[in-house]
Short mmCIF file of the C-alpha atoms (twelve columns), coordinates in Angstrom:
data_MODEL
# 
_entry.id   MODEL 
# 
loop_
_atom_site.group_PDB 
_atom_site.id 
_atom_site.type_symbol 
_atom_site.label_atom_id 
_atom_site.label_alt_id 
_atom_site.label_comp_id 
_atom_site.label_asym_id 
_atom_site.label_seq_id 
_atom_site.Cartn_x 
_atom_site.Cartn_y 
_atom_site.Cartn_z 
_atom_site.pdbx_PDB_model_num 
ATOM 1   C CA . UNK A 1   -140.268 -66.508 -156.955 1 
ATOM 2   C CA . UNK A 2   -143.097 -64.010 -156.991 1 
ATOM 3   C CA . UNK A 3   -142.614 -60.759 -155.112 1 
ATOM 4   C CA . UNK A 4   -145.142 -59.997 -152.405 1 
ATOM 5   C CA . UNK A 5   -147.327 -57.130 -153.581 1 
ATOM 6   C CA . UNK A 6   -148.983 -54.861 -151.067 1 
ATOM 7   C CA . UNK A 7   -152.493 -53.625 -151.683 1 
ATOM 8   C CA . UNK A 8   -153.131 -49.905 -152.270 1 
ATOM 9   C CA . UNK A 9   -154.917 -49.840 -148.920 1 
ATOM 10  C CA . UNK A 10  -151.883 -51.288 -147.100 1 
ATOM 11  C CA . UNK A 11  -149.527 -48.869 -148.838 1 
ATOM 12  C CA . UNK A 12  -151.773 -45.941 -147.881 1 
ATOM 13  C CA . UNK A 13  -151.955 -47.126 -144.258 1 
ATOM 14  C CA . UNK A 14  -148.163 -47.494 -144.073 1 
ATOM 15  C CA . UNK A 15  -147.670 -44.022 -145.539 1 
ATOM 16  C CA . UNK A 16  -150.143 -42.521 -143.081 1 
ATOM 17  C CA . UNK A 17  -148.353 -44.232 -140.188 1 
ATOM 18  C CA . UNK A 18  -144.987 -42.911 -141.405 1 
ATOM 19  C CA . UNK A 19  -146.331 -39.383 -141.840 1 
ATOM 20  C CA . UNK A 20  -147.834 -39.506 -138.341 1 
ATOM 21  C CA . UNK A 21  -144.460 -40.536 -136.862 1 
ATOM 22  C CA . UNK A 22  -142.749 -37.800 -138.867 1 
ATOM 23  C CA . UNK A 23  -145.227 -35.160 -137.701 1 
ATOM 24  C CA . UNK A 24  -144.849 -36.178 -134.057 1 
ATOM 25  C CA . UNK A 25  -141.081 -36.085 -134.391 1 
ATOM 26  C CA . UNK A 26  -141.105 -32.602 -135.905 1 
ATOM 27  C CA . UNK A 27  -143.487 -31.319 -133.234 1 
ATOM 28  C CA . UNK A 28  -141.522 -32.848 -130.360 1 
ATOM 29  C CA . UNK A 29  -139.137 -30.415 -128.679 1 
ATOM 30  C CA . UNK A 30  -136.116 -32.445 -127.501 1 
ATOM 31  C CA . UNK A 31  -135.085 -31.864 -123.919 1 
ATOM 32  C CA . UNK A 32  -131.676 -30.342 -123.286 1 
ATOM 33  C CA . UNK A 33  -129.134 -32.878 -122.128 1 
ATOM 34  C CA . UNK A 34  -127.448 -32.322 -118.765 1 
ATOM 35  C CA . UNK A 35  -123.819 -31.561 -118.039 1 
ATOM 36  C CA . UNK A 36  -121.441 -34.509 -117.612 1 
ATOM 37  C CA . UNK A 37  -121.739 -36.480 -114.391 1 
ATOM 38  C CA . UNK A 38  -119.530 -35.258 -111.526 1 
ATOM 39  C CA . UNK A 39  -116.075 -36.565 -110.716 1 
ATOM 40  C CA . UNK A 40  -114.994 -38.391 -108.710 1 
ATOM 41  C CA . UNK A 41  -117.704 -41.003 -109.101 1 
ATOM 42  C CA . UNK A 42  -120.027 -41.057 -106.086 1 
ATOM 43  C CA . UNK A 43  -119.969 -44.216 -103.947 1 
ATOM 44  C CA . UNK A 44  -122.527 -46.923 -104.565 1 
ATOM 45  C CA . UNK A 45  -124.696 -48.064 -101.661 1 
ATOM 46  C CA . UNK A 46  -123.192 -51.492 -100.784 1 
ATOM 47  C CA . UNK A 47  -126.694 -52.885 -100.309 1 
ATOM 48  C CA . UNK A 48  -127.369 -52.293 -104.021 1 
ATOM 49  C CA . UNK A 49  -124.240 -53.993 -105.366 1 
ATOM 50  C CA . UNK A 50  -125.138 -57.333 -106.966 1 
ATOM 51  C CA . UNK A 51  -121.693 -58.076 -108.354 1 
ATOM 52  C CA . UNK A 52  -118.398 -56.337 -108.997 1 
ATOM 53  C CA . UNK A 53  -115.876 -57.521 -111.577 1 
ATOM 54  C CA . UNK A 54  -112.415 -56.135 -112.283 1 
ATOM 55  C CA . UNK A 55  -111.555 -56.886 -115.898 1 
ATOM 56  C CA . UNK A 56  -107.774 -57.096 -116.491 1 
ATOM 57  C CA . UNK A 57  -106.196 -55.508 -119.540 1 
ATOM 58  C CA . UNK A 58  -106.549 -57.746 -122.595 1 
ATOM 59  C CA . UNK A 59  -109.341 -59.899 -121.197 1 
ATOM 60  C CA . UNK A 60  -113.079 -60.324 -121.704 1 
ATOM 61  C CA . UNK A 61  -116.079 -61.007 -119.506 1 
ATOM 62  C CA . UNK A 62  -119.824 -61.399 -119.886 1 
ATOM 63  C CA . UNK A 63  -122.737 -61.062 -117.509 1 
ATOM 64  C CA . UNK A 64  -126.501 -61.261 -117.532 1 
ATOM 65  C CA . UNK A 65  -128.464 -58.233 -116.422 1 
ATOM 66  C CA . UNK A 66  -132.151 -57.851 -115.706 1 
ATOM 67  C CA . UNK A 67  -134.431 -55.012 -116.696 1 
ATOM 68  C CA . UNK A 68  -133.876 -51.970 -114.491 1 
ATOM 69  C CA . UNK A 69  -130.435 -52.989 -113.253 1 
ATOM 70  C CA . UNK A 70  -127.519 -50.651 -113.923 1 
ATOM 71  C CA . UNK A 71  -123.955 -51.365 -114.966 1 
ATOM 72  C CA . UNK A 72  -121.339 -48.891 -113.793 1 
ATOM 73  C CA . UNK A 73  -118.211 -49.156 -115.958 1 
ATOM 74  C CA . UNK A 74  -115.413 -47.235 -114.276 1 
ATOM 75  C CA . UNK A 75  -111.754 -46.423 -114.830 1 
ATOM 76  C CA . UNK A 76  -110.622 -46.779 -111.252 1 
ATOM 77  C CA . UNK A 77  -107.021 -47.788 -112.043 1 
ATOM 78  C CA . UNK A 78  -106.126 -45.579 -114.988 1 
ATOM 79  C CA . UNK A 79  -107.156 -45.178 -118.610 1 
ATOM 80  C CA . UNK A 80  -108.421 -48.041 -120.735 1 
ATOM 81  C CA . UNK A 81  -110.944 -48.098 -123.565 1 
ATOM 82  C CA . UNK A 82  -113.344 -51.023 -123.213 1 
ATOM 83  C CA . UNK A 83  -115.603 -52.476 -125.907 1 
ATOM 84  C CA . UNK A 84  -119.177 -53.646 -125.283 1 
ATOM 85  C CA . UNK A 85  -121.719 -55.814 -127.106 1 
ATOM 86  C CA . UNK A 86  -125.147 -57.044 -126.004 1 
ATOM 87  C CA . UNK A 87  -127.982 -59.416 -126.873 1 
ATOM 88  C CA . UNK A 88  -131.569 -59.755 -125.714 1 
ATOM 89  C CA . UNK A 89  -131.335 -62.641 -123.230 1 
ATOM 90  C CA . UNK A 90  -134.724 -64.046 -124.256 1 
ATOM 91  C CA . UNK A 91  -134.146 -63.795 -128.009 1 
ATOM 92  C CA . UNK A 92  -130.486 -63.465 -128.965 1 
ATOM 93  C CA . UNK A 93  -131.279 -62.656 -132.590 1 
ATOM 94  C CA . UNK A 94  -132.039 -59.167 -131.196 1 
ATOM 95  C CA . UNK A 95  -128.767 -57.400 -130.538 1 
ATOM 96  C CA . UNK A 96  -127.034 -54.068 -130.093 1 
ATOM 97  C CA . UNK A 97  -127.356 -51.846 -133.158 1 
ATOM 98  C CA . UNK A 98  -125.128 -48.766 -133.247 1 
ATOM 99  C CA . UNK A 99  -126.235 -47.714 -136.729 1 
ATOM 100 C CA . UNK A 100 -129.809 -47.247 -135.533 1 
ATOM 101 C CA . UNK A 101 -128.603 -45.720 -132.254 1 
ATOM 102 C CA . UNK A 102 -126.766 -43.008 -134.206 1 
ATOM 103 C CA . UNK A 103 -129.335 -42.600 -136.956 1 
ATOM 104 C CA . UNK A 104 -132.476 -42.133 -134.912 1 
ATOM 105 C CA . UNK A 105 -130.843 -39.762 -132.403 1 
ATOM 106 C CA . UNK A 106 -129.024 -37.754 -135.084 1 
ATOM 107 C CA . UNK A 107 -125.680 -37.926 -133.287 1 
ATOM 108 C CA . UNK A 108 -122.657 -40.154 -132.815 1 
ATOM 109 C CA . UNK A 109 -122.005 -38.594 -129.394 1 
ATOM 110 C CA . UNK A 110 -123.455 -40.828 -126.700 1 
ATOM 111 C CA . UNK A 111 -123.731 -39.111 -123.348 1 
ATOM 112 C CA . UNK A 112 -125.963 -38.796 -120.297 1 
ATOM 113 C CA . UNK A 113 -129.611 -38.721 -121.369 1 
ATOM 114 C CA . UNK A 114 -129.155 -40.780 -124.558 1 
ATOM 115 C CA . UNK A 115 -130.296 -44.342 -125.209 1 
ATOM 116 C CA . UNK A 116 -128.814 -47.304 -127.077 1 
ATOM 117 C CA . UNK A 117 -131.049 -49.231 -129.476 1 
ATOM 118 C CA . UNK A 118 -131.344 -52.818 -130.610 1 
ATOM 119 C CA . UNK A 119 -131.839 -53.870 -134.232 1 
ATOM 120 C CA . UNK A 120 -135.565 -54.268 -133.449 1 
ATOM 121 C CA . UNK A 121 -136.070 -50.590 -132.689 1 
ATOM 122 C CA . UNK A 122 -136.198 -51.180 -128.959 1 
ATOM 123 C CA . UNK A 123 -134.121 -49.573 -126.222 1 
ATOM 124 C CA . UNK A 124 -131.437 -51.790 -124.710 1 
ATOM 125 C CA . UNK A 125 -129.654 -49.269 -122.470 1 
ATOM 126 C CA . UNK A 126 -130.259 -45.815 -121.049 1 
ATOM 127 C CA . UNK A 127 -127.173 -43.716 -120.306 1 
ATOM 128 C CA . UNK A 128 -128.143 -42.433 -116.863 1 
ATOM 129 C CA . UNK A 129 -124.704 -41.145 -115.803 1 
ATOM 130 C CA . UNK A 130 -121.603 -40.331 -117.829 1 
ATOM 131 C CA . UNK A 131 -118.599 -38.220 -116.925 1 
ATOM 132 C CA . UNK A 132 -117.067 -37.827 -120.390 1 
ATOM 133 C CA . UNK A 133 -119.232 -38.548 -123.443 1 
ATOM 134 C CA . UNK A 134 -116.060 -39.915 -125.041 1 
ATOM 135 C CA . UNK A 135 -117.404 -43.115 -126.586 1 
ATOM 136 C CA . UNK A 136 -116.922 -44.554 -130.071 1 
ATOM 137 C CA . UNK A 137 -119.980 -45.702 -132.030 1 
ATOM 138 C CA . UNK A 138 -118.167 -45.730 -135.375 1 
ATOM 139 C CA . UNK A 139 -115.013 -47.828 -135.476 1 
ATOM 140 C CA . UNK A 140 -115.634 -50.862 -133.284 1 
ATOM 141 C CA . UNK A 141 -112.941 -52.651 -131.297 1 
ATOM 142 C CA . UNK A 142 -109.503 -53.978 -132.130 1 
ATOM 143 C CA . UNK A 143 -108.752 -56.966 -134.371 1 
ATOM 144 C CA . UNK A 144 -105.766 -59.287 -134.749 1 
ATOM 145 C CA . UNK A 145 -104.688 -57.282 -137.795 1 
ATOM 146 C CA . UNK A 146 -104.942 -53.887 -136.095 1 
ATOM 147 C CA . UNK A 147 -103.032 -55.184 -133.082 1 
ATOM 148 C CA . UNK A 148 -100.291 -56.793 -135.150 1 
ATOM 149 C CA . UNK A 149 -99.784  -53.652 -137.241 1 
ATOM 150 C CA . UNK A 150 -99.250  -51.585 -134.121 1 
ATOM 151 C CA . UNK A 151 -97.862  -53.864 -131.415 1 
ATOM 152 C CA . UNK A 152 -96.721  -57.104 -133.036 1 
ATOM 153 C CA . UNK A 153 -98.097  -60.616 -132.734 1 
ATOM 154 C CA . UNK A 154 -99.573  -62.495 -129.819 1 
ATOM 155 C CA . UNK A 155 -101.614 -59.802 -128.044 1 
ATOM 156 C CA . UNK A 156 -105.317 -60.180 -127.322 1 
ATOM 157 C CA . UNK A 157 -107.850 -58.211 -129.363 1 
ATOM 158 C CA . UNK A 158 -111.553 -57.472 -129.007 1 
ATOM 159 C CA . UNK A 159 -112.745 -59.320 -132.107 1 
ATOM 160 C CA . UNK A 160 -111.230 -62.622 -130.982 1 
ATOM 161 C CA . UNK A 161 -112.321 -61.991 -127.388 1 
ATOM 162 C CA . UNK A 162 -115.907 -61.535 -128.556 1 
ATOM 163 C CA . UNK A 163 -115.751 -64.737 -130.624 1 
ATOM 164 C CA . UNK A 164 -114.718 -66.633 -127.491 1 
ATOM 165 C CA . UNK A 165 -117.403 -64.880 -125.447 1 
ATOM 166 C CA . UNK A 166 -120.134 -65.606 -128.006 1 
ATOM 167 C CA . UNK A 167 -119.108 -69.262 -128.291 1 
ATOM 168 C CA . UNK A 168 -119.366 -69.720 -124.532 1 
ATOM 169 C CA . UNK A 169 -122.871 -68.207 -124.701 1 
ATOM 170 C CA . UNK A 170 -123.901 -70.729 -127.367 1 
ATOM 171 C CA . UNK A 171 -123.720 -68.159 -130.174 1 
ATOM 172 C CA . UNK A 172 -121.733 -67.895 -133.396 1 
ATOM 173 C CA . UNK A 173 -119.365 -65.236 -134.717 1 
ATOM 174 C CA . UNK A 174 -122.081 -64.062 -137.098 1 
ATOM 175 C CA . UNK A 175 -124.180 -63.214 -134.007 1 
ATOM 176 C CA . UNK A 176 -121.623 -60.638 -132.876 1 
ATOM 177 C CA . UNK A 177 -122.837 -57.045 -133.413 1 
ATOM 178 C CA . UNK A 178 -120.656 -54.013 -134.005 1 
ATOM 179 C CA . UNK A 179 -119.078 -53.040 -130.705 1 
ATOM 180 C CA . UNK A 180 -119.483 -49.811 -128.771 1 
ATOM 181 C CA . UNK A 181 -116.116 -48.738 -127.334 1 
ATOM 182 C CA . UNK A 182 -116.412 -46.778 -124.107 1 
ATOM 183 C CA . UNK A 183 -113.837 -44.142 -123.151 1 
ATOM 184 C CA . UNK A 184 -112.579 -43.921 -126.729 1 
ATOM 185 C CA . UNK A 185 -112.656 -40.197 -127.676 1 
ATOM 186 C CA . UNK A 186 -113.259 -40.589 -131.396 1 
ATOM 187 C CA . UNK A 187 -114.597 -37.676 -133.425 1 
ATOM 188 C CA . UNK A 188 -114.742 -36.998 -137.164 1 
ATOM 189 C CA . UNK A 189 -112.663 -34.014 -138.283 1 
ATOM 190 C CA . UNK A 190 -113.417 -31.493 -141.031 1 
ATOM 191 C CA . UNK A 191 -111.846 -33.793 -143.628 1 
ATOM 192 C CA . UNK A 192 -114.041 -36.723 -142.626 1 
ATOM 193 C CA . UNK A 193 -111.209 -38.576 -140.903 1 
ATOM 194 C CA . UNK A 194 -111.378 -40.237 -137.507 1 
ATOM 195 C CA . UNK A 195 -109.514 -38.267 -134.849 1 
ATOM 196 C CA . UNK A 196 -108.543 -39.170 -131.281 1 
ATOM 197 C CA . UNK A 197 -109.456 -36.321 -128.899 1 
ATOM 198 C CA . UNK A 198 -107.716 -36.962 -125.544 1 
ATOM 199 C CA . UNK A 199 -109.042 -33.710 -124.064 1 
ATOM 200 C CA . UNK A 200 -112.447 -35.426 -123.756 1 
ATOM 201 C CA . UNK A 201 -111.081 -37.902 -121.213 1 
ATOM 202 C CA . UNK A 202 -110.715 -37.385 -117.447 1 
ATOM 203 C CA . UNK A 203 -109.081 -39.343 -114.649 1 
ATOM 204 C CA . UNK A 204 -111.602 -41.712 -113.112 1 
ATOM 205 C CA . UNK A 205 -114.183 -41.507 -115.921 1 
ATOM 206 C CA . UNK A 206 -117.282 -43.684 -115.537 1 
ATOM 207 C CA . UNK A 207 -120.607 -44.400 -117.195 1 
ATOM 208 C CA . UNK A 208 -123.896 -45.889 -115.961 1 
ATOM 209 C CA . UNK A 209 -125.877 -48.025 -118.394 1 
ATOM 210 C CA . UNK A 210 -129.370 -48.943 -117.190 1 
ATOM 211 C CA . UNK A 211 -130.720 -52.141 -118.736 1 
ATOM 212 C CA . UNK A 212 -134.099 -51.690 -120.417 1 
ATOM 213 C CA . UNK A 213 -134.503 -55.407 -121.129 1 
ATOM 214 C CA . UNK A 214 -132.990 -58.642 -119.840 1 
ATOM 215 C CA . UNK A 215 -129.642 -58.994 -121.614 1 
ATOM 216 C CA . UNK A 216 -126.371 -60.815 -122.061 1 
ATOM 217 C CA . UNK A 217 -123.663 -58.142 -122.045 1 
ATOM 218 C CA . UNK A 218 -120.073 -58.744 -123.103 1 
ATOM 219 C CA . UNK A 219 -116.944 -56.656 -122.506 1 
ATOM 220 C CA . UNK A 220 -113.444 -56.705 -123.977 1 
ATOM 221 C CA . UNK A 221 -110.684 -54.646 -122.381 1 
ATOM 222 C CA . UNK A 222 -108.278 -54.097 -125.268 1 
ATOM 223 C CA . UNK A 223 -106.724 -50.895 -126.683 1 
ATOM 224 C CA . UNK A 224 -108.703 -49.010 -129.301 1 
ATOM 225 C CA . UNK A 225 -107.085 -49.071 -132.777 1 
ATOM 226 C CA . UNK A 226 -106.529 -45.294 -132.660 1 
ATOM 227 C CA . UNK A 227 -105.161 -45.145 -129.119 1 
ATOM 228 C CA . UNK A 228 -101.955 -43.102 -129.565 1 
ATOM 229 C CA . UNK A 229 -100.071 -45.033 -126.870 1 
ATOM 230 C CA . UNK A 230 -97.407  -47.039 -128.785 1 
ATOM 231 C CA . UNK A 231 -97.398  -49.667 -126.026 1 
ATOM 232 C CA . UNK A 232 -100.062 -52.298 -125.391 1 
ATOM 233 C CA . UNK A 233 -100.967 -51.244 -121.860 1 
ATOM 234 C CA . UNK A 234 -104.717 -51.397 -121.050 1 
ATOM 235 C CA . UNK A 235 -105.467 -50.843 -117.366 1 
ATOM 236 C CA . UNK A 236 -108.009 -52.902 -115.386 1 
ATOM 237 C CA . UNK A 237 -111.627 -51.698 -115.678 1 
ATOM 238 C CA . UNK A 238 -114.229 -52.204 -112.955 1 
ATOM 239 C CA . UNK A 239 -117.790 -53.226 -113.861 1 
ATOM 240 C CA . UNK A 240 -120.367 -53.060 -111.061 1 
ATOM 241 C CA . UNK A 241 -123.858 -54.517 -111.409 1 
ATOM 242 C CA . UNK A 242 -126.320 -52.435 -109.387 1 
ATOM 243 C CA . UNK A 243 -129.818 -53.498 -108.318 1 
ATOM 244 C CA . UNK A 244 -132.837 -51.967 -110.030 1 
ATOM 245 C CA . UNK A 245 -134.292 -48.793 -108.547 1 
ATOM 246 C CA . UNK A 246 -137.661 -47.053 -109.178 1 
ATOM 247 C CA . UNK A 247 -137.736 -45.034 -112.404 1 
ATOM 248 C CA . UNK A 248 -139.501 -41.664 -112.458 1 
ATOM 249 C CA . UNK A 249 -142.236 -41.034 -115.028 1 
ATOM 250 C CA . UNK A 250 -140.312 -38.030 -116.348 1 
ATOM 251 C CA . UNK A 251 -137.014 -39.940 -116.521 1 
ATOM 252 C CA . UNK A 252 -134.792 -37.978 -118.911 1 
ATOM 253 C CA . UNK A 253 -133.666 -40.930 -121.017 1 
ATOM 254 C CA . UNK A 254 -137.270 -41.991 -121.570 1 
ATOM 255 C CA . UNK A 255 -138.563 -38.544 -122.489 1 
ATOM 256 C CA . UNK A 256 -135.659 -36.575 -124.002 1 
ATOM 257 C CA . UNK A 257 -136.483 -37.213 -127.664 1 
ATOM 258 C CA . UNK A 258 -139.383 -38.454 -129.765 1 
ATOM 259 C CA . UNK A 259 -137.183 -41.339 -130.925 1 
ATOM 260 C CA . UNK A 260 -136.546 -42.466 -127.347 1 
ATOM 261 C CA . UNK A 261 -140.254 -42.256 -126.531 1 
ATOM 262 C CA . UNK A 262 -141.027 -44.422 -129.558 1 
ATOM 263 C CA . UNK A 263 -138.293 -46.903 -128.622 1 
ATOM 264 C CA . UNK A 264 -139.746 -47.364 -125.149 1 
ATOM 265 C CA . UNK A 265 -143.195 -47.784 -126.667 1 
ATOM 266 C CA . UNK A 266 -141.706 -50.637 -128.717 1 
ATOM 267 C CA . UNK A 267 -140.316 -52.147 -125.509 1 
ATOM 268 C CA . UNK A 268 -143.727 -51.982 -123.846 1 
ATOM 269 C CA . UNK A 269 -145.494 -53.448 -126.884 1 
ATOM 270 C CA . UNK A 270 -143.094 -56.417 -126.981 1 
ATOM 271 C CA . UNK A 271 -143.910 -57.194 -123.340 1 
ATOM 272 C CA . UNK A 272 -147.678 -57.379 -123.854 1 
# 
């Protein structure tokens, strides 16, 4: 098989485009991110609530969201880490990509003002509210092996939950992206090891994820592999789907970094 060779003109154009992106990124002064969202979580206008689901410990659930709608994920009944995956509803080959989310924003710490990218360089979610910033982009959710090593056999895990969820959506296990685990205070210590930092958590923590495209979103409410609790005891988590509201032109998530601006440009281009 012959390799596709690019012309000198195409190579030069690609290099110029890359250098232009690099220059814009270096010239762009990122906006300071705000303090964590206040606790307790403010009430949601009942007129804006499209659906509310309480996800029991150990179980999974999926929902479809439309562009502009917001998901509030809240710990209203005690602590529980909850894992999340997502696909573009119109083209499920486009999915959540945590590697790009971390890489292009130069941080593993997702918090208010950040965005979450797909594997097509587009923005899937904006983090519009967040009381903790304690979310794990690195390790993913639990598996049968991690559960068995810690708790014994027969307890539900996120990997198997997501396989069931994907199958019901007409997808395959190979379509499952790496999971983001919310309310999992994972940080990397000086020795490069994963560490659980409970001081980052608060009673009643919550996060708002605004959908920036139509999506299928899946959740699994199972303990994180590094949760120090020796007992399998995830608490119910409440997920509220909130109707879309007008978005300001200077919306922080859309303007905080050059990478976010470029991601939203990719979203707009795909909709032409």
